[in-house]
Amino acid sequence: DTEVTQTPKHLVMGMTNKKSLKCEQHMGHRAMYWYKQKAKKPPELMFVYSYEKLSINESVPSRFSPECPNSSLLNLHLHALQPEDSALYLCASSQVAVPTYGYTFGSGTRLTVV
Amino acid sequence: KNQVEQSPQSLIILEGKNCTLQCNYTVSPFSNLRWYKQDTGRGPVSLTIMTFSENTKSNGRYTATLDADTKQSSLHITASQLSDSASYICVVRAGGTSYGKLTFGQGTILTVHP
């Protein structure tokens, strides 16, 4: 299995809703990432988990709350989002200590906040 | 500051023609460079990955080159197909950390016309 699976593929939510994005990989990767990508822009790093512990938080607003319940799963909990949070949210994973391996990205969740 | 610059920003070619995309980087310490293809609204898909010691790598109709001395890479696409229409992103992974921080280029949007 060489895939990163993200669900749902599309999500429309109101500004008062609470929703979660899910990401799963079974490649034995111990680093997992959340990225936000706006149209025609490169992905922007949000969070990095290394061995299920939060390593990096790139000053992301608290309305985004990541969770890594085990080495295969990564969640992103969403609450009280703003319309400007509408974007493609990408999950990625990588081997932690092997620098010759890059990242494997999921196909993303297209989020629309109304 | 680590940077990756790609050129051209966009490119239109006719089906069956070849093209070359460029990537210049200033990332230190260098770990590896990867070219990704990203269809609109989808996650990036890896085409090639190159480390410091590699200067050419092919994947079907895609051939990437790396000149570590001048910090330049190119992606050559031969016999283009309509399905090659996408954004092509050059991504450089920095060494020095256990997970390796990524620096993304802005991408080249390739459009292949029949």
XYZ file of N, CA and C in Angstrom, chain A:
342
model
N 0.856 -1.181 0.000
C 0.000 0.000 0.000
C 0.893 1.233 0.000
N 0.833 2.010 -1.063
C 1.695 3.191 -1.177
C 0.860 4.449 -1.296
N -0.274 4.477 -0.620
C -1.178 5.603 -0.773
C -1.453 6.289 0.556
N -1.779 7.574 0.407
C -2.323 8.347 1.506
C -3.784 8.623 1.150
N -4.690 8.173 1.988
C -6.126 8.277 1.710
C -6.743 9.380 2.552
N -7.408 10.309 1.887
C -8.071 11.409 2.583
C -9.580 11.329 2.377
N -10.301 11.585 3.459
C -11.765 11.652 3.381
C -12.266 12.820 4.216
N -13.361 13.473 3.804
C -14.034 13.260 2.528
C -13.272 13.946 1.394
N -13.672 13.721 0.170
C -13.035 14.408 -0.958
C -13.525 15.840 -1.076
N -14.774 16.059 -0.729
C -15.368 17.395 -0.773
C -16.128 17.612 0.526
N -16.128 18.859 1.005
C -16.846 19.200 2.226
C -17.314 20.642 2.140
N -18.604 20.827 2.383
C -19.173 22.166 2.481
C -19.682 22.320 3.904
N -19.251 23.364 4.580
C -19.670 23.560 5.968
C -19.968 25.025 6.244
N -20.886 25.228 7.181
C -21.215 26.568 7.615
C -20.218 27.048 8.651
N -20.236 28.338 8.903
C -19.248 28.927 9.812
C -19.452 28.493 11.267
N -20.610 27.940 11.584
C -20.847 27.488 12.957
C -20.707 25.978 13.111
N -20.415 25.291 12.028
C -20.324 23.831 12.064
C -19.007 23.358 12.679
N -19.040 22.100 13.117
C -17.824 21.382 13.486
C -17.707 20.165 12.574
N -16.556 20.037 11.931
C -16.330 18.906 11.051
C -14.887 18.424 11.227
N -14.606 17.244 10.673
C -13.249 16.708 10.734
C -12.823 16.167 9.383
N -11.556 16.395 9.076
C -10.925 15.782 7.915
C -10.081 14.609 8.406
N -10.063 13.549 7.591
C -9.332 12.349 8.001
C -8.275 11.991 6.965
N -7.190 11.416 7.449
C -6.073 11.013 6.603
C -5.537 9.692 7.143
N -5.241 8.762 6.237
C -4.779 7.445 6.657
C -3.679 6.951 5.716
N -2.630 6.368 6.294
C -1.583 5.739 5.487
C -1.104 4.479 6.195
N -0.709 3.501 5.385
C -0.232 2.231 5.932
C 1.131 1.893 5.349
N 1.961 2.916 5.172
C 3.303 2.713 4.627
C 4.352 2.664 5.724
N 3.909 2.767 6.976
C 4.873 2.765 8.067
C 5.584 4.090 8.247
N 5.070 5.130 7.580
C 5.668 6.461 7.726
C 5.383 7.005 9.118
N 6.375 7.605 9.744
C 6.178 8.112 11.108
C 6.111 9.629 11.157
N 6.121 10.292 10.000
C 5.885 11.734 9.942
C 4.659 11.974 9.070
N 3.748 12.798 9.578
C 2.541 13.116 8.825
C 2.308 14.615 8.903
N 1.682 15.140 7.835
C 1.614 16.585 7.646
C 0.228 17.017 7.170
N -0.152 18.227 7.564
C -1.304 18.886 6.955
C -0.819 20.129 6.218
N -1.320 20.279 4.986
C -1.056 21.451 4.168
C -2.383 22.087 3.764
N -2.327 23.389 3.535
C -3.449 24.139 2.977
C -2.994 24.699 1.639
N -3.835 24.544 0.616
C -3.470 25.044 -0.693
C -4.611 25.856 -1.293
N -4.335 27.124 -1.555
C -5.283 27.970 -2.255
C -5.030 27.820 -3.767
N -6.038 28.235 -4.528
C -5.972 28.049 -5.986
C -4.731 28.737 -6.573
N -4.043 28.021 -7.419
C -2.877 28.514 -8.164
C -1.723 28.932 -7.253
N -1.688 28.396 -6.053
C -0.596 28.653 -5.116
C 0.006 27.330 -4.677
N 1.258 27.329 -4.237
C 1.823 26.086 -3.712
C 1.229 25.757 -2.348
N 1.316 24.513 -1.925
C 0.816 24.147 -0.595
C 1.578 24.882 0.506
N 0.858 25.222 1.579
C 1.463 25.856 2.751
C 1.369 24.898 3.926
N 2.494 24.678 4.566
C 2.538 23.767 5.702
C 1.739 24.314 6.868
N 0.925 23.437 7.479
C 0.167 23.816 8.674
C 0.747 23.131 9.907
N 0.782 21.795 9.868
C 1.211 21.014 11.034
C 2.096 19.851 10.587
N 3.016 19.482 11.497
C 3.832 18.285 11.307
C 3.734 17.437 12.559
N 3.455 16.152 12.370
C 3.507 15.182 13.452
C 4.671 14.232 13.196
N 5.454 14.021 14.222
C 6.564 13.085 14.142
C 6.414 12.091 15.281
N 6.309 10.810 14.944
C 6.059 9.772 15.955
C 4.864 10.141 16.826
N 3.791 10.553 16.159
C 2.494 10.837 16.785
C 2.519 12.040 17.715
N 3.598 12.792 17.701
C 3.669 14.004 18.530
C 3.747 15.230 17.617
N 3.054 16.278 18.018
C 3.052 17.499 17.228
C 4.433 18.144 17.293
N 5.072 18.262 16.121
C 6.412 18.834 16.059
C 6.397 20.285 15.595
N 5.504 20.574 14.670
C 5.460 21.906 14.077
C 4.016 22.385 14.009
N 3.797 23.608 14.437
C 2.531 24.305 14.224
C 2.910 25.641 13.612
N 2.606 25.811 12.328
C 3.047 27.010 11.627
C 2.093 28.178 11.900
N 1.908 28.478 13.192
C 1.068 29.615 13.595
C -0.331 29.539 13.001
N -0.886 28.352 13.053
C -2.226 28.123 12.496
C -3.274 28.540 13.528
N -4.345 29.209 13.104
C -5.399 29.618 14.055
C -5.985 28.424 14.795
N -6.452 28.663 16.010
C -6.931 27.571 16.868
C -8.226 26.953 16.371
N -8.868 27.538 15.386
C -10.065 26.916 14.820
C -9.710 25.657 14.026
N -8.413 25.450 13.783
C -7.918 24.207 13.198
C -7.215 23.434 14.321
N -7.651 22.205 14.565
C -7.089 21.423 15.653
C -6.674 20.051 15.133
N -5.375 19.773 15.061
C -4.942 18.474 14.548
C -4.940 17.423 15.652
N -4.985 16.184 15.202
C -4.944 15.054 16.135
C -4.314 13.873 15.423
N -3.418 13.177 16.112
C -2.791 11.987 15.538
C -3.009 10.827 16.500
N -4.128 10.109 16.380
C -4.474 9.074 17.359
C -3.569 7.850 17.308
N -2.978 7.562 16.145
C -1.996 6.477 16.047
C -1.099 6.727 14.844
N -0.175 5.816 14.596
C 0.839 6.061 13.574
C 0.287 6.037 12.157
N -0.971 5.604 11.979
C -1.543 5.516 10.633
C -2.579 6.592 10.345
N -3.036 7.271 11.376
C -4.165 8.189 11.218
C -3.788 9.606 11.607
N -4.351 10.538 10.868
C -4.185 11.954 11.169
C -5.518 12.637 10.904
N -5.972 13.392 11.887
C -7.236 14.109 11.734
C -6.994 15.608 11.805
N -7.903 16.352 11.198
C -7.898 17.807 11.340
C -9.316 18.229 11.688
N -9.497 18.691 12.926
C -10.805 19.095 13.411
C -11.001 20.576 13.107
N -12.187 20.874 12.586
C -12.494 22.219 12.118
C -13.659 22.785 12.917
N -13.550 24.019 13.350
C -14.631 24.637 14.133
C -14.613 26.139 13.917
N -15.790 26.687 13.642
C -15.946 28.136 13.499
C -15.022 28.689 12.416
N -15.007 28.028 11.268
C -14.150 28.485 10.180
C -14.725 29.722 9.500
N -13.865 30.389 8.749
C -14.217 31.574 7.998
C -14.225 31.252 6.503
N -14.934 32.020 5.703
C -14.944 31.747 4.258
C -13.550 31.715 3.645
N -12.625 32.494 4.188
C -11.264 32.505 3.630
C -10.498 31.219 3.922
N -11.069 30.357 4.756
C -10.454 29.052 5.012
C -10.777 28.041 3.913
N -11.635 28.425 3.000
C -11.955 27.548 1.867
C -10.681 27.307 1.062
N -10.363 26.030 0.844
C -9.105 25.675 0.177
C -9.077 24.167 -0.023
N -8.010 23.711 -0.650
C -7.733 22.277 -0.751
C -6.811 21.924 0.415
N -7.215 20.968 1.242
C -6.400 20.555 2.370
C -5.751 19.213 2.034
N -4.441 19.236 2.090
C -3.660 18.066 1.708
C -3.003 17.447 2.925
N -3.040 16.142 2.966
C -2.296 15.379 3.959
C -1.105 14.746 3.243
N -0.002 14.593 3.945
C 1.162 13.930 3.377
C 1.845 13.123 4.468
N 2.657 12.172 4.040
C 3.432 11.398 5.002
C 4.815 11.153 4.434
N 5.760 10.851 5.334
C 7.119 10.558 4.891
C 7.822 9.711 5.932
N 8.886 9.035 5.463
C 9.789 8.387 6.393
C 10.505 9.501 7.148
N 10.677 9.352 8.414
C 11.240 10.433 9.217
C 12.732 10.574 9.018
N 13.431 9.475 9.081
C 14.875 9.577 9.182
C 15.613 9.207 7.910
N 14.886 9.043 6.800
C 15.532 8.626 5.553
C 15.434 9.772 4.573
N 16.459 10.597 4.432
C 16.341 11.832 3.655
C 16.160 11.631 2.170
N 16.426 10.435 1.638
C 16.252 10.243 0.208
C 14.796 10.032 -0.177
N 13.928 9.863 0.791
C 12.522 9.694 0.474
C 11.806 11.018 0.592
N 10.999 11.324 -0.381
C 10.213 12.553 -0.321
C 8.912 12.300 0.378
N 7.978 13.051 -0.021
C 6.665 12.956 0.590
C 5.713 12.204 -0.316
N 4.698 11.584 0.289
C 3.567 11.052 -0.461
C 2.346 11.857 -0.055
N 1.712 12.467 -1.029
C 0.540 13.297 -0.752
C -0.734 12.510 -0.979
N -1.761 12.864 -0.209
C -3.092 12.390 -0.493
C -3.714 13.222 -1.603
N -4.904 12.840 -2.010
C -5.569 13.542 -3.117
C -6.311 14.783 -2.638
N -6.374 14.987 -1.335
C -6.897 16.238 -0.813
C -8.380 16.217 -0.485
N -8.771 17.167 0.354
C -10.175 17.453 0.649
C -10.444 18.882 0.209
N -11.404 19.032 -0.692
C -11.790 20.366 -1.147
C -12.818 20.915 -0.158
N -12.431 21.911 0.634
C -13.287 22.474 1.671
C -13.855 23.810 1.222
N -15.170 23.944 1.371
C -15.839 25.213 1.095
C -16.583 25.642 2.352
N -16.282 26.840 2.836
C -16.933 27.385 4.024
C -17.935 28.447 3.567
N -19.198 28.240 3.947
C -20.254 29.169 3.501
C -20.857 29.938 4.679
